[in-house]
Short mmCIF file of C-alpha atoms and ligand atoms in Angstrom, two decimals:
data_model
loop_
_atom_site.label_atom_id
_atom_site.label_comp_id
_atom_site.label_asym_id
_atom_site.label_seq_id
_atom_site.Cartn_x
_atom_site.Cartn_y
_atom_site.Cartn_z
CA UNK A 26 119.94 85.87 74.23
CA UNK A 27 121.27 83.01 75.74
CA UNK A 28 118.96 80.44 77.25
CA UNK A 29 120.08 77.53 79.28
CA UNK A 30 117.30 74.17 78.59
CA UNK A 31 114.77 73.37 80.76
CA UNK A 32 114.98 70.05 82.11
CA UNK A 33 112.68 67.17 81.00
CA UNK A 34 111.54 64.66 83.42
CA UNK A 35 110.87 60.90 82.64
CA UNK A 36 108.00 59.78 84.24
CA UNK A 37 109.95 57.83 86.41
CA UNK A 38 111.83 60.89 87.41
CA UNK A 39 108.82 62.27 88.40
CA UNK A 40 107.53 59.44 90.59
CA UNK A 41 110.65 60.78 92.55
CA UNK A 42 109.94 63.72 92.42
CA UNK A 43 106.81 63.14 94.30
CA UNK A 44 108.21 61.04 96.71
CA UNK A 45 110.49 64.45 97.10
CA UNK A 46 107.09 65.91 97.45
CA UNK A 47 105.37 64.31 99.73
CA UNK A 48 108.20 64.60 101.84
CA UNK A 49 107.85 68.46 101.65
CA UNK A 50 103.97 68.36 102.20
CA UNK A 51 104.47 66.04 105.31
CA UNK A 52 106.70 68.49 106.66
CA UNK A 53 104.57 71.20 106.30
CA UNK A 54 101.13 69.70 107.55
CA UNK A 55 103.44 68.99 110.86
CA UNK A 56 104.16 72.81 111.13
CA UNK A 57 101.14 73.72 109.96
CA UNK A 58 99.94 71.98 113.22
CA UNK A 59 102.64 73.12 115.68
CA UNK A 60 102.64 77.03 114.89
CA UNK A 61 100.53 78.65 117.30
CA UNK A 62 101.06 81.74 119.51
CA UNK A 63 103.94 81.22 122.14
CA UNK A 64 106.10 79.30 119.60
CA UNK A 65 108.66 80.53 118.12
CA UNK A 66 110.01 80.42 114.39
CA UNK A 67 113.36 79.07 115.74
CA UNK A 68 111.11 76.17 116.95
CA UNK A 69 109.73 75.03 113.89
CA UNK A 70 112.68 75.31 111.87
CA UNK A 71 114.02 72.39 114.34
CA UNK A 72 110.68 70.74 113.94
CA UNK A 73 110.92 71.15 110.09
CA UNK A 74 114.78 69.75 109.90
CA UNK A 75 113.38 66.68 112.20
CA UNK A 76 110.85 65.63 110.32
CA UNK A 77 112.43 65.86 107.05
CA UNK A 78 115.64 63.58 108.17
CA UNK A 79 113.29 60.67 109.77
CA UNK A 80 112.20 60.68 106.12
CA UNK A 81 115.59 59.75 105.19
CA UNK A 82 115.78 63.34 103.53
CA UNK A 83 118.10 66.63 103.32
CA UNK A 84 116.73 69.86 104.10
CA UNK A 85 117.74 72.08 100.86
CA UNK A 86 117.00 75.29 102.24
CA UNK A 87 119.97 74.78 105.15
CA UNK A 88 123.47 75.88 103.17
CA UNK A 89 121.61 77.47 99.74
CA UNK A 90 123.53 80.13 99.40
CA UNK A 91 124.99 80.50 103.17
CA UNK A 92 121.22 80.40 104.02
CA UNK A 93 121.20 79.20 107.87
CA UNK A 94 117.98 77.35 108.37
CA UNK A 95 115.66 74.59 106.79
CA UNK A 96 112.62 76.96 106.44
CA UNK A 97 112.00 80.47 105.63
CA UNK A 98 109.57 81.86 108.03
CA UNK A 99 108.19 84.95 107.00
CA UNK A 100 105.89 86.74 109.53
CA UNK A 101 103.57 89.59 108.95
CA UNK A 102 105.29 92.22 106.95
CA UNK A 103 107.93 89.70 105.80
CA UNK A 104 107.61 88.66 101.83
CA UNK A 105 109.93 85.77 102.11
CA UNK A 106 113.29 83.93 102.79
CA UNK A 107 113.21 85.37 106.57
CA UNK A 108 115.26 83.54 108.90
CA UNK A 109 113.89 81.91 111.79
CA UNK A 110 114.91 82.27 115.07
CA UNK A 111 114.22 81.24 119.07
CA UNK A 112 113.97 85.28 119.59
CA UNK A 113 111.09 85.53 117.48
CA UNK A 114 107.56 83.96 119.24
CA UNK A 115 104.62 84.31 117.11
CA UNK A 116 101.23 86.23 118.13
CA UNK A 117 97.70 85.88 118.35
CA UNK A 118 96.47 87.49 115.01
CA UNK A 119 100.24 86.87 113.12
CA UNK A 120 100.08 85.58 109.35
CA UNK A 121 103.10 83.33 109.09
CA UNK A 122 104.55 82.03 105.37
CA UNK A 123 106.21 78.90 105.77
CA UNK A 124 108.61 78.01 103.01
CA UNK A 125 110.06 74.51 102.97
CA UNK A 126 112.49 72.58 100.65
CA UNK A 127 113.45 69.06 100.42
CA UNK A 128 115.79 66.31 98.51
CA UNK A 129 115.13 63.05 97.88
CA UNK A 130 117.49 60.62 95.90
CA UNK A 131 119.09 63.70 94.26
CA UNK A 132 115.23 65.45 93.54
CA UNK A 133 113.74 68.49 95.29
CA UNK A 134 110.55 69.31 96.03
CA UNK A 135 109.66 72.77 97.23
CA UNK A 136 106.39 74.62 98.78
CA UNK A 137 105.23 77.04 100.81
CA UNK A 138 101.78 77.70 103.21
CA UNK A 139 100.75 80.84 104.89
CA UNK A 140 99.30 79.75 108.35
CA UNK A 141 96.54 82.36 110.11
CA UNK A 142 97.76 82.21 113.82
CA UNK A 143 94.46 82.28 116.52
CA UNK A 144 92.57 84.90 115.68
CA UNK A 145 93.46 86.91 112.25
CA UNK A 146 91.85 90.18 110.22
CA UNK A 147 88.78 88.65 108.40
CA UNK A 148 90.17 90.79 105.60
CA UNK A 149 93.46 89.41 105.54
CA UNK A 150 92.05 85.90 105.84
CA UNK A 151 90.61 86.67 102.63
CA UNK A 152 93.68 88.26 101.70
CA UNK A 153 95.09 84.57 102.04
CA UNK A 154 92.38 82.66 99.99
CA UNK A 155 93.20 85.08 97.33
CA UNK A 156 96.97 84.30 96.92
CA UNK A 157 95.68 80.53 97.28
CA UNK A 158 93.31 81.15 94.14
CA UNK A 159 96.21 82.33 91.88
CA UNK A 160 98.48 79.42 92.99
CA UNK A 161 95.96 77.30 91.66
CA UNK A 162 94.83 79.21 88.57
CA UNK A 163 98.51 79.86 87.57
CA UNK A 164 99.24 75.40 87.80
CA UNK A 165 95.48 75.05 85.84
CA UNK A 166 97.32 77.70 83.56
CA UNK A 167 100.65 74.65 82.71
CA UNK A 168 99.78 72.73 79.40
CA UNK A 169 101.84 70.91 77.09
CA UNK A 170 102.20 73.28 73.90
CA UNK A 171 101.11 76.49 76.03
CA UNK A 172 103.50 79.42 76.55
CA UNK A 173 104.87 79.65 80.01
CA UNK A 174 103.78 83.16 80.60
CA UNK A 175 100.13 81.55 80.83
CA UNK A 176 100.78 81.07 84.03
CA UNK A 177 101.77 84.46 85.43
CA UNK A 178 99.03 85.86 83.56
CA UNK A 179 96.39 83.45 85.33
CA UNK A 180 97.89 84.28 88.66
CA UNK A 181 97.74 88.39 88.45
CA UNK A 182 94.17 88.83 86.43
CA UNK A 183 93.15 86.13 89.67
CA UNK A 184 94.93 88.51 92.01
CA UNK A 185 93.76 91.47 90.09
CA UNK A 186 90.07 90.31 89.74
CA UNK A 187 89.84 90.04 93.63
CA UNK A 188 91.06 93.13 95.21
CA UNK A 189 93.75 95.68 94.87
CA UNK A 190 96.60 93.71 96.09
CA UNK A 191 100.14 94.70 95.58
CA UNK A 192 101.85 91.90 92.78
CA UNK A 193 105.51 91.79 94.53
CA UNK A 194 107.92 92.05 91.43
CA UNK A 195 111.39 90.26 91.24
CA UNK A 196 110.80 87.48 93.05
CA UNK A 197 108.64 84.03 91.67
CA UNK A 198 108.28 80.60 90.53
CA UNK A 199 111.13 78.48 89.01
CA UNK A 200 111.89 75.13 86.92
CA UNK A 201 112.81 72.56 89.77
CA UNK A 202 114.40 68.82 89.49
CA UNK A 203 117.66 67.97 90.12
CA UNK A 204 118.38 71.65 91.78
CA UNK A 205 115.60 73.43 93.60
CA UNK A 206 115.82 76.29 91.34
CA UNK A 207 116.01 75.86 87.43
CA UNK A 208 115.01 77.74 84.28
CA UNK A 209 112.67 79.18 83.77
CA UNK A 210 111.97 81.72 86.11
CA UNK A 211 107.90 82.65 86.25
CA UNK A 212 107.20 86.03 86.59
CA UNK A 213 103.26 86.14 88.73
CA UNK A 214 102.57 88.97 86.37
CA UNK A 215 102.49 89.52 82.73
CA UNK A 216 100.71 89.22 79.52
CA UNK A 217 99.37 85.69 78.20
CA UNK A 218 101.14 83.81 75.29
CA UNK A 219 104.99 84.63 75.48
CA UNK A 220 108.71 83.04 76.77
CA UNK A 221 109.36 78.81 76.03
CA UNK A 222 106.37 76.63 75.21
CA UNK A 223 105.80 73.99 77.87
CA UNK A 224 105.89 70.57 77.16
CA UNK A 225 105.22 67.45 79.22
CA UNK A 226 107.94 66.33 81.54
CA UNK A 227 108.52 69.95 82.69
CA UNK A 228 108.05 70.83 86.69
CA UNK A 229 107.47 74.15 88.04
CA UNK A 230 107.56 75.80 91.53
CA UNK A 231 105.11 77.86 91.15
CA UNK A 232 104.73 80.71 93.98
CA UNK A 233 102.53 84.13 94.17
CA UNK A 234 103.20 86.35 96.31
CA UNK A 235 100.92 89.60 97.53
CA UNK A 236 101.05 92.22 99.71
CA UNK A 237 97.68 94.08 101.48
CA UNK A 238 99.34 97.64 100.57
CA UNK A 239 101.92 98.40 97.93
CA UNK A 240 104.18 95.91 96.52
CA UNK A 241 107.24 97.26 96.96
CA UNK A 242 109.45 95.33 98.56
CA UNK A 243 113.37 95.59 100.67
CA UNK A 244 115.84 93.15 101.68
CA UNK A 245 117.12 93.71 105.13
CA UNK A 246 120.46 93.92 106.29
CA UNK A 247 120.71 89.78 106.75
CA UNK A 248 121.13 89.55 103.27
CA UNK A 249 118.06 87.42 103.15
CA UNK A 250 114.84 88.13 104.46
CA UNK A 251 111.99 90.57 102.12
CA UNK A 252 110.22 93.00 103.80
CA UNK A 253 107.10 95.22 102.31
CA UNK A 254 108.57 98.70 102.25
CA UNK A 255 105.05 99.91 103.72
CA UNK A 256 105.31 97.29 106.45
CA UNK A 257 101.70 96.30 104.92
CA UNK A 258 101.16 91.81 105.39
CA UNK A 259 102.32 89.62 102.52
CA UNK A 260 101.25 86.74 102.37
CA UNK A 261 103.12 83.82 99.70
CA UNK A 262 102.41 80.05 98.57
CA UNK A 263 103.86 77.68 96.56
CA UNK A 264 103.77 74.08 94.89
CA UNK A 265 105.79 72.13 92.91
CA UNK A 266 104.19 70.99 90.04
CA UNK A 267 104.64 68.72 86.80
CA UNK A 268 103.27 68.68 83.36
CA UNK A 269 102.35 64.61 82.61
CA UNK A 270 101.05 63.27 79.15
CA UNK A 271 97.66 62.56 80.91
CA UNK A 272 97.18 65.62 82.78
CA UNK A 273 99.22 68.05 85.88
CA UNK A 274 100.44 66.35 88.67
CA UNK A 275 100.98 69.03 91.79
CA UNK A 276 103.75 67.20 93.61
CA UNK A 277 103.77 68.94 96.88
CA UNK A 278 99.85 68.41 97.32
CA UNK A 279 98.63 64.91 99.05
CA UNK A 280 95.72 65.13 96.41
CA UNK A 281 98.03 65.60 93.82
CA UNK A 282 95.82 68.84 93.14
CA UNK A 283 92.34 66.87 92.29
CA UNK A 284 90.32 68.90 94.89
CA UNK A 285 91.55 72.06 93.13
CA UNK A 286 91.72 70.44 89.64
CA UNK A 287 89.52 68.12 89.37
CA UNK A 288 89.85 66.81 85.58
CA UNK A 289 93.03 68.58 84.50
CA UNK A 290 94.41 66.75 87.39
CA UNK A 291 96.51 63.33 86.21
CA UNK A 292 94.75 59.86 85.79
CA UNK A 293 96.19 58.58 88.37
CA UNK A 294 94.80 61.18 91.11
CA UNK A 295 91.27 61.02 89.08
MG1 LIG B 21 109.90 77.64 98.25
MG1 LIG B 22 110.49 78.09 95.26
#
């Protein structure tokens, strides 16, 4: 089978890849702030494509593909890459994944958050710290000489040991750089020790996904936007993330993951 490389990043490229990064987790922590019942998902997207040019940045989302908008905003029952619009005003108790993109000097950075709006389902809160868990166990999961597929196993037995959560298939993390999405693509399922070995200078998006009823999943009629089949919540995060000789560096976290990583976080975030 044919396999196309997977990019290697100096470690200067990857200083600009954080500044790509930050630029991302900036934008989010605004939204993160603004979304609250009575505003709409049109109305962050704005927010979002504001805040990422006074950074001197492109939104990478707006064009991909035909895609019409600088975030994804998926509410509720939507997976991912919804659309956002003015029609669509978010509720007291809504769970809404926020999906952002970025490029800076010619390198991306891409992440998502799922924001609780007011008051939401103790049970789907939970649902939330779950998905959160396996982001973080699937970066702890990226070492130099490990097989990439240590990742997706990390995320589902996290998912897995936590509740009975629906795994969404066909859709997860990706190599990122110099285009937002690169090889490989990262299954969030799957058995340890298998596909390329990862090696330091490689960056990952890395991004579970999980649903509170079956994992099936259908794209609507727009072409873009994932919706659970059941209509059960899914909930989805993401980081970008880089394997450095001295440890990971998760670009699209202010910490630069040493909360969540403590030491398998880089020296420089020690
Ligand atoms: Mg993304
Ligand atoms: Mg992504």
């Amino acid at each position: 089978m044919f396999r196309r490389r997977i990019q290697i990043k100096t470690a200067e490229q990857l200083e600009l890849m954080r500044a790509a990064g930050l630029v991302v987790a900036r934008t989010l922590a605004v939204l993160r702030e603004a979304a609250r019942p009575g505003v709409s998902t049109g109305e962050l997207d704005a927010l979002a494509e504001a805040t990422i040019r006074s950074e001197g940045a492109v939104p990478s989302f707006k064009g991909y593909q035909g895609f019409p908008a600088t975030i994804c905003a998926s509410v509720n029952d939507r997976v991912v890459h919804a659309i956002p619009s003015r029609d669509e005003v978010l509720s007291d108790g809504d769970l809404i994944s926020i999906d952002c993109g970025a490029i800076l000097d010619g390198w991306h950075g891409d992440s998502a958050i799922t924001v609780p709006i007011g008051d939401v389902e103790p049970d789907l809160l939970e649902m939330l710290r779950v998905v959160e868990d396996s982001l973080w166990a699937g970066i702890a999961a990226a070492r130099p000489d490990g097989r990439l597929t240590n990742i997706s196993h990390a995320i589902e037995t996290t998912i897995r040991d936590l509740g009975p959560y629906g795994i969404v298939e066909g859709y997860g993390g990706h190599g990122i750089g110099t285009e937002m999405h690169q090889e490989p693509h990262i299954h969030n399922h799957g058995r340890a020790g298998r596909g390329p070995r990862m090696t330091v200078g490689m960056a990952f998006a890395i991004e579970p996904m999980i649903t509170w009823g079956s994992p099936e999943v259908v794209e609507l009629d727009d072409g873009w936007t994932v919706v659970t089949l059941d209509e059960s919540v899914a909930v989805h995060v993401e980081h970008s993330m880089a394997i450095c000789d001295d440890g990971i560096w998760v670009l699209t976290a202010f910490d630069g993951g040493r909360e969540r990583l403590g030491d398998l976080v880089t020296a420089r975030q020690r």
